[in-house]
Coordinates of C-alpha atoms (C1' of nucleotides) in Angstrom, one line a residue:
Chain A
M264 CA -49.3 -15.3 -0.7
D265 CA -47.9 -17.4 2.1
Y266 CA -49.3 -20.3 4.0
T267 CA -50.4 -18.2 7.0
R268 CA -52.3 -15.8 4.8
Q269 CA -54.1 -18.7 3.1
T270 CA -55.0 -20.1 6.4
L271 CA -56.3 -16.8 7.7
I272 CA -58.5 -16.3 4.6
K273 CA -59.8 -19.8 5.1
D274 CA -60.7 -18.9 8.7
N275 CA -62.4 -15.8 7.5
Q276 CA -64.5 -17.8 5.1
S277 CA -65.7 -20.2 7.7
T278 CA -66.2 -17.5 10.3
F279 CA -68.4 -15.6 7.9
A280 CA -70.3 -18.7 6.8
D281 CA -70.9 -19.6 10.4
F282 CA -71.9 -16.1 11.3
L283 CA -74.4 -15.9 8.5
Q284 CA -75.9 -19.3 9.2
T285 CA -76.3 -18.5 12.9
K286 CA -78.2 -15.4 12.0
G287 CA -80.3 -17.1 9.4
L288 CA -78.7 -15.1 6.6
K289 CA -77.5 -16.3 3.2
L290 CA -74.1 -16.7 1.7
T291 CA -74.6 -15.1 -1.8
S292 CA -72.1 -15.0 -4.6
Q293 CA -71.8 -11.2 -4.0
R294 CA -70.9 -11.7 -0.3
R295 CA -68.3 -14.3 -1.3
V296 CA -66.6 -11.9 -3.7
I297 CA -66.7 -9.0 -1.2
L298 CA -65.3 -11.2 1.6
A299 CA -62.5 -12.4 -0.6
Q300 CA -61.5 -8.9 -1.7
A301 CA -61.8 -7.5 1.8
T302 CA -59.6 -10.2 3.4
G303 CA -57.2 -10.3 0.5
A304 CA -56.6 -6.6 0.6
R305 CA -53.4 -5.4 2.3
G306 CA -53.6 -2.5 4.7
H307 CA -56.5 -0.1 4.9
F308 CA -59.2 0.3 2.3
S309 CA -62.4 2.3 1.8
A310 CA -65.8 1.1 0.8
E311 CA -65.2 2.8 -2.6
Q312 CA -62.0 0.8 -3.1
L313 CA -63.6 -2.4 -2.0
L314 CA -66.4 -1.8 -4.5
K315 CA -63.9 -1.2 -7.3
F316 CA -62.0 -4.4 -6.4
S317 CA -65.2 -6.4 -6.1
K318 CA -66.5 -5.1 -9.5
K319 CA -63.4 -6.6 -11.1
Q320 CA -64.7 -10.0 -10.2
D321 CA -68.3 -9.3 -10.7
R322 CA -69.2 -6.1 -12.4
T323 CA -72.8 -6.2 -11.3
I324 CA -72.0 -5.8 -7.6
S325 CA -73.4 -2.5 -6.3
K326 CA -72.4 0.1 -3.8
A327 CA -75.4 -0.8 -1.6
T328 CA -74.3 -4.4 -1.4
V329 CA -70.7 -3.5 -0.5
Y330 CA -71.9 -1.3 2.4
R331 CA -74.4 -3.9 3.6
T332 CA -71.7 -6.6 3.5
L333 CA -69.2 -4.3 5.2
A334 CA -71.6 -4.0 8.1
L335 CA -71.8 -7.8 8.4
L336 CA -68.0 -8.2 8.1
K337 CA -67.7 -5.7 11.0
E338 CA -70.3 -7.4 13.1
S339 CA -68.7 -10.8 12.6
G340 CA -65.3 -9.5 13.7
I341 CA -63.6 -10.1 10.4
L342 CA -63.0 -6.4 9.7
E343 CA -62.5 -3.4 11.9
E344 CA -63.5 0.1 11.0
Q345 CA -61.1 3.0 11.4
D346 CA -61.8 6.7 11.1
F347 CA -58.6 8.6 10.3
G348 CA -60.5 11.8 9.9
D349 CA -60.4 12.1 6.2
G350 CA -64.2 12.0 5.8
K351 CA -64.6 8.4 5.0
M352 CA -64.3 5.2 7.0
L353 CA -61.4 2.8 6.3
Y354 CA -61.4 -0.9 7.0
E355 CA -58.7 -3.4 7.9
R356 CA -58.6 -7.1 8.6
A357 CA -59.2 -7.8 12.3
Q358 CA -59.6 -11.5 12.7
G359 CA -56.5 -13.3 13.8
R360 CA -54.6 -10.1 14.4
K361 CA -53.7 -8.4 17.6
H362 CA -55.1 -5.1 18.6
H363 CA -52.9 -2.2 17.6
D364 CA -53.0 1.6 17.3
H365 CA -52.0 3.9 14.5
L366 CA -49.5 6.6 13.5
I367 CA -50.9 8.6 10.6
C368 CA -48.8 10.9 8.4
V369 CA -50.7 14.0 7.7
R370 CA -48.6 14.7 4.6
C371 CA -48.5 11.4 2.7
G372 CA -51.3 9.6 4.4
R373 CA -49.1 6.7 5.4
V374 CA -50.4 4.6 8.3
I375 CA -48.0 2.8 10.7
E376 CA -49.4 0.3 13.2
F377 CA -48.0 -0.3 16.6
E378 CA -48.8 -2.3 19.7
N379 CA -47.9 -0.8 23.1
T380 CA -49.0 -2.8 26.2
P381 CA -47.7 -0.3 28.8
I382 CA -50.0 2.4 27.2
E383 CA -53.0 0.1 27.3
K384 CA -52.3 -0.7 31.0
L385 CA -52.2 3.0 31.8
Q386 CA -55.4 3.6 29.9
N387 CA -57.1 0.9 31.9
A388 CA -55.8 2.4 35.1
E389 CA -57.1 5.8 34.1
A390 CA -60.5 4.4 33.2
R391 CA -60.7 2.5 36.5
H392 CA -60.0 5.7 38.4
H393 CA -63.2 7.2 36.9
G394 CA -65.3 4.1 37.5
F395 CA -65.4 3.5 33.8
K396 CA -65.4 0.2 32.0
V397 CA -63.6 0.3 28.7
I398 CA -65.0 -1.7 25.8
Y399 CA -62.7 -0.5 23.1
H400 CA -60.4 2.4 22.5
S401 CA -58.9 4.4 19.7
L402 CA -55.4 6.0 19.8
K403 CA -54.2 7.9 16.8
L404 CA -51.0 9.9 16.6
F405 CA -51.0 12.4 13.7
G406 CA -47.8 13.9 12.4
F407 CA -45.0 13.5 9.9
C408 CA -43.5 10.1 9.1
R409 CA -39.8 9.5 8.6
D410 CA -40.0 10.4 4.9
C411 CA -42.1 13.6 5.3
V412 CA -40.4 15.4 8.2
Chain B
M140 CA -69.7 32.8 36.2
D141 CA -66.5 33.2 38.2
Y142 CA -63.7 35.6 37.7
T143 CA -61.5 33.1 35.9
R144 CA -64.2 32.3 33.4
Q145 CA -64.7 36.0 32.7
T146 CA -61.0 36.5 32.2
L147 CA -60.9 33.6 29.8
I148 CA -63.7 34.9 27.7
K149 CA -62.0 38.2 27.6
D150 CA -58.9 36.5 26.3
N151 CA -60.9 34.7 23.7
Q152 CA -62.4 38.0 22.5
S153 CA -59.0 39.6 22.1
T154 CA -57.5 36.5 20.6
F155 CA -60.2 36.4 18.0
A156 CA -60.0 40.1 17.2
D157 CA -56.3 39.9 16.8
F158 CA -56.6 36.8 14.7
L159 CA -59.1 38.4 12.4
Q160 CA -57.1 41.6 12.1
T161 CA -53.9 39.8 11.3
K162 CA -55.6 38.0 8.4
G163 CA -57.4 41.1 7.2
L164 CA -60.8 39.7 8.1
K165 CA -63.7 41.5 9.8
L166 CA -65.2 41.3 13.2
T167 CA -68.9 41.3 12.4
S168 CA -71.8 41.3 14.8
Q169 CA -72.5 37.7 13.9
R170 CA -69.0 36.6 14.7
R171 CA -69.2 38.4 18.0
V172 CA -72.4 36.5 18.9
I173 CA -71.1 33.1 17.8
L174 CA -67.8 33.6 19.6
A175 CA -69.7 34.5 22.8
Q176 CA -71.9 31.5 22.6
A177 CA -69.1 29.1 21.8
T178 CA -66.8 30.2 24.6
G179 CA -69.7 30.6 27.0
A180 CA -70.9 27.0 26.4
R181 CA -70.0 24.4 28.9
G182 CA -68.7 21.0 27.7
H183 CA -69.0 19.8 24.1
F184 CA -71.4 21.2 21.6
S185 CA -72.3 20.7 17.9
A186 CA -72.6 23.2 15.1
E187 CA -76.4 22.7 15.3
Q188 CA -76.5 23.6 19.0
L189 CA -74.3 26.6 18.5
L190 CA -76.6 27.8 15.8
K191 CA -79.6 27.4 18.1
F192 CA -77.9 29.3 20.9
S193 CA -76.7 32.0 18.6
K194 CA -80.1 32.4 17.0
K195 CA -81.4 33.3 20.5
Q196 CA -79.2 36.4 20.4
D197 CA -79.7 37.2 16.8
R198 CA -82.4 35.2 14.9
T199 CA -81.0 36.1 11.5
I200 CA -77.7 34.2 12.0
S201 CA -77.5 31.4 9.5
K202 CA -76.1 27.9 9.5
A203 CA -73.5 28.9 6.9
T204 CA -72.1 31.6 9.1
V205 CA -71.9 29.3 12.1
Y206 CA -69.9 26.8 10.1
R207 CA -67.7 29.5 8.6
T208 CA -67.1 31.0 12.0
L209 CA -66.4 27.6 13.6
A210 CA -63.6 27.2 11.1
L211 CA -62.1 30.5 12.1
L212 CA -62.4 29.7 15.8
K213 CA -60.6 26.4 15.2
E214 CA -57.9 28.0 13.2
S215 CA -57.3 30.7 15.9
G216 CA -57.0 28.0 18.6
I217 CA -60.0 29.1 20.5
L218 CA -61.9 25.9 19.9
E219 CA -60.9 22.3 19.3
E220 CA -62.9 19.9 17.2
Q221 CA -63.7 16.5 18.4
D222 CA -65.1 13.5 16.6
F223 CA -66.7 11.1 19.0
G224 CA -68.0 9.0 16.1
D225 CA -71.7 10.0 16.2
G226 CA -71.7 11.4 12.7
K227 CA -71.2 15.0 13.6
M228 CA -68.3 17.1 14.9
L229 CA -68.3 18.4 18.4
Y230 CA -66.4 21.4 19.7
E231 CA -64.9 22.5 23.0
R232 CA -63.1 25.5 24.3
A233 CA -59.4 25.0 23.8
Q234 CA -57.7 28.3 24.6
G235 CA -56.2 28.4 28.1
R236 CA -57.0 24.8 28.8
K237 CA -54.5 21.9 29.0
H238 CA -54.6 19.1 26.5
H239 CA -56.7 16.2 27.6
D240 CA -58.2 13.0 26.3
H241 CA -61.7 11.5 26.6
L242 CA -63.7 8.7 28.1
I243 CA -67.0 8.3 26.2
C244 CA -69.9 6.4 27.6
V245 CA -71.5 4.4 24.7
R246 CA -74.8 4.2 26.6
C247 CA -75.5 7.7 27.9
G248 CA -73.1 9.7 25.8
R249 CA -71.4 11.2 28.8
V250 CA -67.9 12.5 28.2
I251 CA -65.2 12.5 30.9
E252 CA -62.0 14.4 30.3
F253 CA -58.6 13.3 31.7
E254 CA -55.0 14.2 31.5
N255 CA -52.3 11.6 31.7
T256 CA -48.7 12.6 31.3
P257 CA -47.2 9.1 31.5
I258 CA -49.4 8.0 28.6
E259 CA -48.2 11.0 26.5
K260 CA -44.6 10.2 27.3
L261 CA -45.1 6.7 26.1
Q262 CA -46.8 7.9 22.9
N263 CA -43.9 10.1 22.1
A264 CA -41.4 7.3 22.7
E265 CA -43.4 5.0 20.5
A266 CA -43.5 7.7 17.7
R267 CA -39.8 8.4 18.0
H268 CA -39.1 4.7 17.6
H269 CA -40.8 4.9 14.2
G270 CA -39.0 8.1 13.2
F271 CA -42.3 9.8 13.4
K272 CA -42.9 13.4 14.6
V273 CA -46.2 13.8 16.3
I274 CA -48.2 17.0 15.8
Y275 CA -51.3 16.1 17.7
H276 CA -53.0 12.9 18.9
S277 CA -56.4 11.6 19.8
L278 CA -57.1 9.1 22.5
K279 CA -60.6 8.0 23.1
L280 CA -61.7 5.2 25.5
F281 CA -65.3 4.0 24.8
G282 CA -67.2 2.0 27.3
F283 CA -69.7 2.3 30.2
C284 CA -69.5 5.1 32.8
R285 CA -70.1 4.6 36.5
D286 CA -73.8 5.1 36.1
C287 CA -74.3 2.8 33.1
V288 CA -72.2 -0.3 34.0
Chain C
dC82 C1' -66.0 52.9 -1.2
dT83 C1' -63.5 48.6 -1.3
dT84 C1' -63.2 44.2 0.3
dG85 C1' -64.9 40.9 3.0
dA86 C1' -69.3 38.7 5.1
dT87 C1' -74.0 37.2 5.1
dG88 C1' -78.3 34.4 4.2
dC89 C1' -80.3 31.5 1.2
dA90 C1' -80.7 27.6 -1.3
dA91 C1' -78.4 24.4 -3.9
dA92 C1' -74.6 21.3 -4.2
dG93 C1' -71.5 17.9 -2.1
dT94 C1' -69.9 13.7 0.4
dG95 C1' -70.1 9.4 2.2
dT96 C1' -73.6 6.3 3.6
dT97 C1' -78.3 4.3 4.1
dT98 C1' -82.8 2.8 2.5
dG99 C1' -87.4 1.7 -0.1
dC100 C1' -88.8 -1.3 -3.5
dA101 C1' -89.7 -4.7 -7.1
dA102 C1' -87.2 -8.5 -9.0
dC103 C1' -84.3 -12.2 -8.0
dT104 C1' -81.6 -16.1 -5.2
dT105 C1' -80.5 -19.1 -1.6
dA106 C1' -81.5 -22.7 1.6
Chain D
dT86 C1' -91.2 -21.6 -2.3
dA87 C1' -90.6 -18.7 1.7
dA88 C1' -87.4 -15.4 3.3
dG89 C1' -83.6 -13.1 2.7
dT90 C1' -80.7 -10.3 -1.0
dT91 C1' -79.8 -7.5 -4.9
dG92 C1' -79.3 -3.2 -7.9
dC93 C1' -81.1 1.1 -8.6
dA94 C1' -82.2 5.5 -7.5
dA95 C1' -83.7 8.3 -4.1
dA96 C1' -83.1 9.7 0.6
dC97 C1' -80.1 11.1 4.4
dA98 C1' -77.2 13.9 7.6
dC99 C1' -73.8 16.9 8.0
dT100 C1' -71.1 20.3 5.9
dT101 C1' -69.7 23.4 2.1
dT102 C1' -70.4 26.6 -1.6
dG103 C1' -72.2 30.1 -5.4
dC104 C1' -74.2 34.2 -5.6
dA105 C1' -76.4 38.7 -5.0
dT106 C1' -76.8 41.7 -1.3
dC107 C1' -74.9 43.9 2.8
dA108 C1' -71.7 46.0 6.2
dA109 C1' -67.0 46.6 8.4
dG110 C1' -62.9 49.2 8.1

DNA sequence: CTTGATGCAAAGTGTTTGCAACTTA
DNA sequence: TAAGTTGCAAACACTTTGCATCAAG
């Protein structure tokens, strides 16, 4: 784990602590474990996977607590929720990362991230044309990745 | 209902009949009713709504049959399934219509459709850059519509 | 008359919630 | 020690499925 990664996790910790304090909520040992696992994970993960990882550190952590903490991590901007259409939500680290969209391989499930400013500009122009104010968007390209074509 | 609409519905009927025949499936009275309601509906509708409409024509039609028929209508290309993130799938007529994307108002739920070729071109270029072959895509812009800003 | 389709209710899936016991601040 | 948090199991919402009966071809 490199320096940047360490720094980001540190940021995540204080962001979450501040978020909880501001809302009069408590930083429990379970929340600490779940935060650590969520921000330490690479790529996209499900609630079920997060539960599994968290249980390795504290076997008493429950599914309910994972879901409740996931909601807080989303609300605080530390995680972002993604729906790739496979019936369950996936999560990824959001804080300190730029917005990006996804290419999803329908065969192997691989997810590739990309940023494309020209597309975003055109999206905004399109929205403006309809008198629409965009808050967030979701662009997913489904198909075959290099290895699955 | 105008001439074009009539023609489209006719197309839907023969498409579905052909589809079923090719697969050795049967065109039942329930399927006829559900097809008619699905292709006659305007805009986006849920399985539950389709069941409600279909029951008006034949009160014995069941939820299970609606879901099973919906799968066939999707497979035959007559309907397209959309997930606007409200916990249930929505459907829209697809046959004979151009591909389009959606603006979704997070306050009133209104859905605006748009076509944007330049965006699609950029998407394909982006995919190509990753050695990715796109089969289909989903672009949704969430925000406030003109009346909800 | 054979094979697929139907309605019903039960099962499934991922997620949320009520509650009594327990921690954090 | 007050107020939020936890684990558990039950509840939820949507969708799917097993099965005996029914109907299309």
